Amino acid sequence: MKMRKMLAVIMAAVVSLSIGACGADSSGSGSSNAAPSGTAAASNNSEKKIVLGFAQVGAESGWRTANTTSIQESAKGAGIDLKFSDAQQKQENQISAIRSYIAQKVDVIAFSPVVETGWDAVLQEAKDAGIPVVLTDRAVKMEGGKKAEDYYVTFLGSDFRLEGERAAQYLLDNASKLFPGKKEISIYELEGTVGSAPAIDRKEGFDKKIVTSTDVKFNIVKSQSGNFTRAEGQQVAESWLKSDADKMDVLFCHNDDMGLGAIQAIEAAGKKPGKDIIIVGIDGVKGAFEAMAAGKYNCSVECNPLIGPQLMDIVRKIMDGKTADIPKRIESEEGVFTQEQAAAELPNRKY
Ligand code: AHR
């Protein structure tokens, strides 16, 4: 009888120990050694793939398409489960995509904010849910003195202000060759999406730099948004050309797609793009290189969209618990390309 009682006690102890062990394994939180979500344990567990929710701006330009492909291909290569959404350039769509990633409890959220402001609530929600956020390509600004950096791990992208300055520098350096004998140059500025970081920063960089010219005077005669698309770039250029075809010396475009759209408008107005009207754009897309090689476009300042591999490295680091090692800002190296370099560079262009 005594023996039977002892056996029963031993059996009960074994059962309760094994239940405890199972609980710790499956939940990952039953033991004090268990890693919190978003640490090395999650990424090293071969059964559980890292889940990245990415809210893309849209498909407005060649640059954006290259950016999307880079992110999708690198996620595949890195074995990361990518949930991808295209917001069609609408902030409300991006906000709902981010909210759905929060509801799905993804491991990391990354997004390229269509405009700079209006993210306070959703970034707070991601923070409250303990989901790390990475900003790619475009930055955000918060209201009420809040520091945006407190709401994301890192920003991965380009220095848009510098890109605007580089575009202006090209004109300053080449003024005598491009506009022989002219002392006053009229610039028409095709801006990107209203309220977006690249439109704000490129304008600021360009406008401030271009007025530093000492010998020739550059005047920005008209500025209007073409929303970063070819079609809208063409439309705005068409409307300017109706009245100002003979005044327009330079078209500065916040991206190449708008510049490529404007080429059609310039030709339709009976002018020679790249000669009668100098075109300077930003991005460095293949189409701009082809137009430069054909003498129809003058300069493209590079903006690198191929940031997928870097994003996947960042996601892995976060999941490995190395967030503290990630710099708050990671910028891409970029160049400036002119007509003279275009033909030789064309075969090397990846987007
Ligand atoms: O945010 C980057 C900008 O967005 C690119 O210059 C433009 O082409 C894109 O649409």
Short mmCIF file of C-alpha atoms and ligand atoms in Angstrom, two decimals:
data_model
loop_
_atom_site.label_atom_id
_atom_site.label_comp_id
_atom_site.label_asym_id
_atom_site.label_seq_id
_atom_site.Cartn_x
_atom_site.Cartn_y
_atom_site.Cartn_z
CA MET A 1 0.00 0.00 0.00
CA LYS A 2 2.83 2.33 1.02
CA MET A 3 4.71 1.38 -2.15
CA ARG A 4 1.64 2.13 -4.36
CA LYS A 5 1.25 5.60 -2.77
CA MET A 6 4.92 6.38 -3.40
CA LEU A 7 4.66 5.30 -7.06
CA ALA A 8 1.59 7.53 -7.53
CA VAL A 9 3.49 10.55 -6.13
CA ILE A 10 6.48 9.91 -8.42
CA MET A 11 4.17 9.58 -11.50
CA ALA A 12 2.37 12.84 -10.66
CA ALA A 13 5.71 14.65 -10.33
CA VAL A 14 6.93 13.34 -13.73
CA VAL A 15 3.67 14.39 -15.45
CA SER A 16 3.70 17.87 -13.96
CA LEU A 17 7.38 18.39 -14.92
CA SER A 18 6.78 17.38 -18.54
CA ILE A 19 3.72 19.71 -18.81
CA GLY A 20 5.85 22.58 -17.51
CA ALA A 21 8.58 21.87 -20.04
CA CYS A 22 6.08 21.71 -22.93
CA GLY A 23 4.55 25.03 -21.90
CA ALA A 24 7.93 26.77 -21.94
CA ASP A 25 8.79 25.36 -25.39
CA SER A 26 5.62 26.26 -27.18
CA SER A 27 5.01 29.72 -25.78
CA GLY A 28 8.62 30.79 -25.52
CA SER A 29 7.74 32.59 -22.32
CA GLY A 30 7.46 29.90 -19.71
CA SER A 31 11.05 30.10 -18.58
CA SER A 32 13.08 33.02 -17.34
CA ASN A 33 15.67 32.21 -20.06
CA ALA A 34 13.13 32.44 -22.86
CA ALA A 35 13.98 35.15 -25.39
CA PRO A 36 11.42 37.93 -25.83
CA SER A 37 9.93 38.18 -29.31
CA GLY A 38 12.27 39.94 -31.73
CA THR A 39 15.47 38.35 -30.43
CA ALA A 40 17.93 35.71 -31.54
CA ALA A 41 15.72 32.81 -30.51
CA ALA A 42 13.06 33.83 -33.02
CA SER A 43 15.45 34.08 -35.97
CA ASN A 44 17.43 30.95 -35.12
CA ASN A 45 14.31 28.86 -34.86
CA SER A 46 14.28 27.18 -38.28
CA GLU A 47 10.54 26.44 -37.98
CA LYS A 48 9.48 30.08 -37.57
CA LYS A 49 10.28 32.46 -40.41
CA ILE A 50 10.75 36.13 -39.63
CA VAL A 51 7.69 38.04 -40.79
CA LEU A 52 8.25 41.51 -42.25
CA GLY A 53 5.29 43.75 -43.10
CA PHE A 54 6.23 46.30 -45.77
CA ALA A 55 3.91 49.17 -46.69
CA GLN A 56 5.07 50.58 -50.04
CA VAL A 57 4.15 54.04 -51.35
CA GLY A 58 2.86 52.83 -54.72
CA ALA A 59 4.15 52.15 -58.22
CA GLU A 60 4.40 55.76 -59.36
CA SER A 61 7.84 55.64 -61.00
CA GLY A 62 10.58 53.46 -62.45
CA TRP A 63 12.50 54.12 -59.24
CA ARG A 64 9.64 52.77 -57.13
CA THR A 65 9.29 49.63 -59.27
CA ALA A 66 13.01 48.94 -58.84
CA ASN A 67 12.69 49.53 -55.10
CA THR A 68 9.78 47.08 -54.82
CA THR A 69 11.62 44.41 -56.82
CA SER A 70 14.72 44.86 -54.67
CA ILE A 71 12.71 44.41 -51.47
CA GLN A 72 10.75 41.41 -52.73
CA GLU A 73 13.78 39.62 -54.15
CA SER A 74 15.96 40.25 -51.11
CA ALA A 75 13.26 39.03 -48.72
CA LYS A 76 13.01 35.84 -50.75
CA GLY A 77 16.79 35.44 -50.78
CA ALA A 78 17.01 36.02 -47.04
CA GLY A 79 14.21 33.55 -46.26
CA ILE A 80 12.07 36.31 -44.74
CA ASP A 81 8.30 36.04 -45.03
CA LEU A 82 7.32 39.36 -46.65
CA LYS A 83 3.83 40.78 -46.37
CA PHE A 84 3.70 43.51 -48.99
CA SER A 85 1.13 46.20 -49.72
CA ASP A 86 0.99 48.95 -52.35
CA ALA A 87 -0.71 52.11 -51.04
CA GLN A 88 -1.23 53.71 -54.47
CA GLN A 89 0.27 56.94 -53.15
CA LYS A 90 -2.50 57.30 -50.53
CA GLN A 91 -1.57 57.81 -46.88
CA GLU A 92 -4.82 56.27 -45.62
CA ASN A 93 -4.01 53.04 -47.48
CA GLN A 94 -0.55 52.93 -45.93
CA ILE A 95 -1.97 53.52 -42.45
CA SER A 96 -4.47 50.66 -42.85
CA ALA A 97 -1.71 48.35 -44.13
CA ILE A 98 0.43 49.16 -41.08
CA ARG A 99 -2.56 48.61 -38.79
CA SER A 100 -3.18 45.22 -40.36
CA TYR A 101 0.51 44.27 -39.83
CA ILE A 102 0.13 45.25 -36.18
CA ALA A 103 -3.02 43.11 -35.89
CA GLN A 104 -1.18 40.20 -37.51
CA LYS A 105 1.66 40.64 -35.00
CA VAL A 106 4.40 40.66 -37.65
CA ASP A 107 7.98 40.72 -36.31
CA VAL A 108 9.06 43.97 -38.00
CA ILE A 109 7.22 46.68 -39.91
CA ALA A 110 8.98 48.71 -42.61
CA PHE A 111 7.49 51.46 -44.71
CA SER A 112 8.32 54.30 -47.02
CA PRO A 113 5.97 57.10 -45.90
CA VAL A 114 4.17 58.72 -48.80
CA VAL A 115 4.15 62.09 -46.98
CA GLU A 116 6.13 63.36 -44.01
CA THR A 117 3.41 64.07 -41.45
CA GLY A 118 0.33 62.33 -40.04
CA TRP A 119 1.97 59.15 -38.70
CA ASP A 120 1.80 59.91 -34.97
CA ALA A 121 -1.13 57.65 -34.12
CA VAL A 122 -0.09 54.60 -36.10
CA LEU A 123 3.55 54.81 -35.00
CA GLN A 124 2.35 54.99 -31.40
CA GLU A 125 0.22 51.88 -32.03
CA ALA A 126 3.22 49.97 -33.40
CA LYS A 127 5.28 51.09 -30.41
CA ASP A 128 2.57 50.02 -27.97
CA ALA A 129 2.41 46.63 -29.70
CA GLY A 130 6.20 46.28 -29.31
CA ILE A 131 6.76 45.93 -33.06
CA PRO A 132 9.99 47.52 -34.29
CA VAL A 133 9.61 49.92 -37.23
CA VAL A 134 12.14 50.67 -39.96
CA LEU A 135 11.71 53.67 -42.27
CA THR A 136 12.94 53.16 -45.79
CA ASP A 137 13.52 55.85 -48.41
CA ARG A 138 11.36 58.64 -46.90
CA ALA A 139 11.39 60.23 -43.47
CA VAL A 140 8.60 61.32 -41.09
CA LYS A 141 8.00 64.35 -38.86
CA MET A 142 6.02 64.10 -35.61
CA GLU A 143 3.75 66.64 -34.01
CA GLY A 144 3.83 68.33 -30.60
CA GLY A 145 7.59 68.21 -30.11
CA LYS A 146 7.74 64.40 -30.20
CA LYS A 147 11.00 63.04 -31.55
CA ALA A 148 10.39 60.88 -34.64
CA GLU A 149 13.56 58.86 -33.87
CA ASP A 150 11.85 57.50 -30.76
CA TYR A 151 9.36 55.69 -32.97
CA TYR A 152 11.63 53.84 -35.38
CA VAL A 153 14.80 51.77 -35.22
CA THR A 154 16.51 53.30 -38.22
CA PHE A 155 16.02 55.28 -41.41
CA LEU A 156 17.49 53.66 -44.52
CA GLY A 157 17.59 55.84 -47.61
CA SER A 158 19.04 58.82 -49.40
CA ASP A 159 19.92 62.39 -48.53
CA PHE A 160 17.31 64.17 -50.64
CA ARG A 161 18.57 67.65 -49.78
CA LEU A 162 22.00 66.71 -51.07
CA GLU A 163 20.43 65.37 -54.27
CA GLY A 164 18.74 68.74 -54.84
CA GLU A 165 22.04 70.51 -54.19
CA ARG A 166 23.83 68.23 -56.65
CA ALA A 167 21.30 69.01 -59.36
CA ALA A 168 21.87 72.74 -58.79
CA GLN A 169 25.64 72.25 -58.72
CA TYR A 170 25.51 70.66 -62.18
CA LEU A 171 23.90 73.84 -63.54
CA LEU A 172 26.31 76.10 -61.68
CA ASP A 173 29.33 74.18 -62.98
CA ASN A 174 28.13 74.01 -66.58
CA ALA A 175 26.36 77.36 -67.01
CA SER A 176 28.78 78.87 -69.51
CA LYS A 177 28.74 75.73 -71.69
CA LEU A 178 24.95 75.17 -71.48
CA PHE A 179 23.85 78.81 -71.86
CA PRO A 180 26.62 80.62 -73.77
CA GLY A 181 26.37 84.38 -73.44
CA LYS A 182 23.27 84.30 -71.24
CA LYS A 183 23.23 86.19 -67.97
CA GLU A 184 19.72 85.31 -66.75
CA ILE A 185 18.44 81.74 -66.80
CA SER A 186 14.79 80.77 -66.30
CA ILE A 187 14.16 77.54 -64.42
CA TYR A 188 10.87 75.65 -64.26
CA GLU A 189 10.70 73.21 -61.37
CA LEU A 190 8.61 70.05 -61.58
CA GLU A 191 8.09 69.04 -57.97
CA GLY A 192 7.33 65.61 -56.52
CA THR A 193 4.32 64.58 -54.44
CA VAL A 194 3.13 67.48 -52.26
CA GLY A 195 4.17 66.96 -48.63
CA SER A 196 6.59 64.10 -49.38
CA ALA A 197 10.11 64.16 -47.96
CA PRO A 198 11.85 63.99 -51.37
CA ALA A 199 9.76 66.87 -52.76
CA ILE A 200 10.37 69.05 -49.69
CA ASP A 201 14.08 68.31 -49.32
CA ARG A 202 15.05 68.29 -52.99
CA LYS A 203 13.34 71.65 -53.45
CA GLU A 204 15.07 73.11 -50.45
CA GLY A 205 18.48 71.78 -51.49
CA PHE A 206 18.13 72.95 -55.09
CA ASP A 207 16.51 76.34 -54.47
CA LYS A 208 19.07 77.34 -51.85
CA LYS A 209 22.07 76.24 -53.88
CA ILE A 210 21.05 77.67 -57.24
CA VAL A 211 20.91 81.25 -55.94
CA THR A 212 24.56 81.09 -54.87
CA SER A 213 25.64 81.56 -58.50
CA THR A 214 27.86 84.61 -58.88
CA ASP A 215 28.25 85.14 -62.64
CA VAL A 216 24.90 84.00 -64.06
CA LYS A 217 21.53 84.67 -62.40
CA PHE A 218 19.21 81.68 -62.09
CA ASN A 219 15.53 82.47 -61.53
CA ILE A 220 12.95 79.86 -60.59
CA VAL A 221 10.04 81.12 -62.65
CA LYS A 222 7.44 78.44 -61.98
CA SER A 223 7.15 75.43 -59.67
CA GLN A 224 4.39 72.85 -59.63
CA SER A 225 3.90 69.27 -58.55
CA GLY A 226 3.85 66.49 -61.12
CA ASN A 227 3.35 63.91 -58.36
CA PHE A 228 6.47 61.92 -59.39
CA THR A 229 4.64 60.38 -62.37
CA ARG A 230 5.41 60.52 -66.09
CA ALA A 231 1.83 61.41 -67.03
CA GLU A 232 1.52 64.32 -64.59
CA GLY A 233 5.03 65.55 -65.44
CA GLN A 234 4.03 65.67 -69.08
CA GLN A 235 0.75 67.47 -68.31
CA VAL A 236 2.38 70.20 -66.21
CA ALA A 237 5.14 70.72 -68.80
CA GLU A 238 2.51 70.96 -71.54
CA SER A 239 0.62 73.67 -69.70
CA TRP A 240 3.81 75.68 -69.05
CA LEU A 241 4.95 75.33 -72.66
CA LYS A 242 1.70 76.80 -73.98
CA SER A 243 2.66 80.21 -72.66
CA ASP A 244 6.36 79.98 -71.84
CA ALA A 245 7.98 77.81 -74.54
CA ASP A 246 10.44 80.53 -75.50
CA LYS A 247 11.27 81.53 -71.94
CA MET A 248 12.03 78.08 -70.56
CA ASP A 249 15.79 77.50 -70.28
CA VAL A 250 15.86 74.71 -67.70
CA LEU A 251 13.44 72.09 -66.45
CA PHE A 252 14.49 70.79 -63.07
CA CYS A 253 12.52 67.64 -62.22
CA HIS A 254 12.34 66.07 -58.77
CA ASN A 255 12.47 62.68 -60.49
CA ASP A 256 13.42 61.31 -63.90
CA ASP A 257 9.96 59.95 -64.68
CA MET A 258 8.51 63.47 -64.72
CA GLY A 259 11.46 64.59 -66.88
CA LEU A 260 10.83 61.76 -69.33
CA GLY A 261 7.15 62.77 -69.52
CA ALA A 262 8.23 66.37 -70.14
CA ILE A 263 10.39 65.31 -73.11
CA GLN A 264 7.20 64.33 -74.95
CA ALA A 265 5.62 67.69 -74.15
CA ILE A 266 8.74 69.60 -75.28
CA GLU A 267 8.93 67.73 -78.58
CA ALA A 268 5.20 68.24 -79.16
CA ALA A 269 5.79 71.98 -78.65
CA GLY A 270 8.40 71.91 -81.44
CA LYS A 271 11.42 72.34 -79.14
CA LYS A 272 14.50 70.17 -78.72
CA PRO A 273 14.74 68.62 -75.23
CA GLY A 274 18.32 68.61 -73.95
CA LYS A 275 19.27 71.48 -76.29
CA ASP A 276 16.62 74.22 -76.40
CA ILE A 277 15.54 73.25 -72.90
CA ILE A 278 18.07 71.73 -70.50
CA ILE A 279 16.61 68.90 -68.39
CA VAL A 280 18.03 67.90 -65.02
CA GLY A 281 16.38 65.12 -63.03
CA ILE A 282 16.90 62.85 -60.05
CA ASP A 283 16.93 59.05 -59.69
CA GLY A 284 19.29 57.73 -62.37
CA VAL A 285 16.76 55.39 -63.98
CA LYS A 286 17.66 53.61 -67.24
CA GLY A 287 15.16 55.71 -69.20
CA ALA A 288 17.04 58.87 -68.22
CA PHE A 289 20.33 57.30 -69.32
CA GLU A 290 18.81 56.35 -72.68
CA ALA A 291 17.49 59.89 -73.09
CA MET A 292 20.89 61.32 -72.11
CA ALA A 293 22.65 59.05 -74.62
CA ALA A 294 20.20 60.32 -77.27
CA GLY A 295 21.05 63.94 -76.32
CA LYS A 296 17.53 64.67 -74.99
CA TYR A 297 18.30 64.87 -71.27
CA ASN A 298 21.26 66.54 -69.62
CA CYS A 299 21.89 65.24 -66.14
CA SER A 300 20.50 62.72 -63.66
CA VAL A 301 21.42 62.74 -59.99
CA GLU A 302 21.38 59.21 -58.66
CA CYS A 303 19.03 58.06 -55.91
CA ASN A 304 19.56 54.40 -55.11
CA PRO A 305 16.36 52.28 -54.86
CA LEU A 306 18.22 48.96 -54.46
CA ILE A 307 18.05 48.94 -50.68
CA GLY A 308 16.36 45.55 -50.23
CA PRO A 309 19.52 43.66 -49.12
CA GLN A 310 20.33 46.34 -46.51
CA LEU A 311 16.76 46.25 -45.22
CA MET A 312 16.89 42.46 -44.76
CA ASP A 313 20.20 42.80 -42.87
CA ILE A 314 18.58 45.34 -40.56
CA VAL A 315 15.57 43.06 -39.97
CA ARG A 316 17.89 40.15 -39.11
CA LYS A 317 19.89 42.30 -36.71
CA ILE A 318 16.72 43.43 -34.95
CA MET A 319 15.61 39.81 -34.63
CA ASP A 320 19.04 38.86 -33.32
CA GLY A 321 18.65 41.39 -30.53
CA LYS A 322 21.28 43.71 -32.03
CA THR A 323 19.08 46.78 -32.40
CA ALA A 324 21.54 48.87 -30.40
CA ASP A 325 24.24 48.24 -33.06
CA ILE A 326 22.09 49.70 -35.86
CA PRO A 327 22.84 53.36 -36.68
CA LYS A 328 19.82 55.69 -36.59
CA ARG A 329 20.43 56.71 -40.21
CA ILE A 330 21.90 54.60 -43.01
CA GLU A 331 22.53 56.43 -46.28
CA SER A 332 23.28 55.07 -49.73
CA GLU A 333 26.28 56.16 -51.83
CA GLU A 334 25.13 57.94 -54.98
CA GLY A 335 26.59 59.70 -58.01
CA VAL A 336 25.76 62.33 -60.62
CA PHE A 337 25.63 61.37 -64.31
CA THR A 338 25.79 63.61 -67.37
CA GLN A 339 25.15 63.18 -71.09
CA GLU A 340 28.85 62.66 -71.66
CA GLN A 341 28.90 59.61 -69.35
CA ALA A 342 25.51 58.16 -70.27
CA ALA A 343 26.37 55.81 -73.16
CA ALA A 344 29.27 54.21 -71.28
CA GLU A 345 27.23 53.85 -68.07
CA LEU A 346 24.03 52.54 -69.67
CA PRO A 347 25.03 48.85 -69.73
CA ASN A 348 25.82 49.02 -65.98
CA ARG A 349 22.44 50.41 -64.93
CA LYS A 350 20.44 47.96 -62.88
CA TYR A 351 17.19 49.94 -62.78
O1 AHR B 1 11.17 58.67 -52.51
C1 AHR B 1 11.95 58.51 -53.64
C2 AHR B 1 11.26 59.10 -54.80
O2 AHR B 1 9.99 58.51 -54.95
C3 AHR B 1 11.94 58.88 -56.14
O3 AHR B 1 12.82 59.86 -56.49
C4 AHR B 1 10.76 58.95 -57.04
O4 AHR B 1 11.03 58.53 -58.34
C5 AHR B 1 9.82 58.12 -56.30
O5 AHR B 1 8.57 58.07 -56.75
#
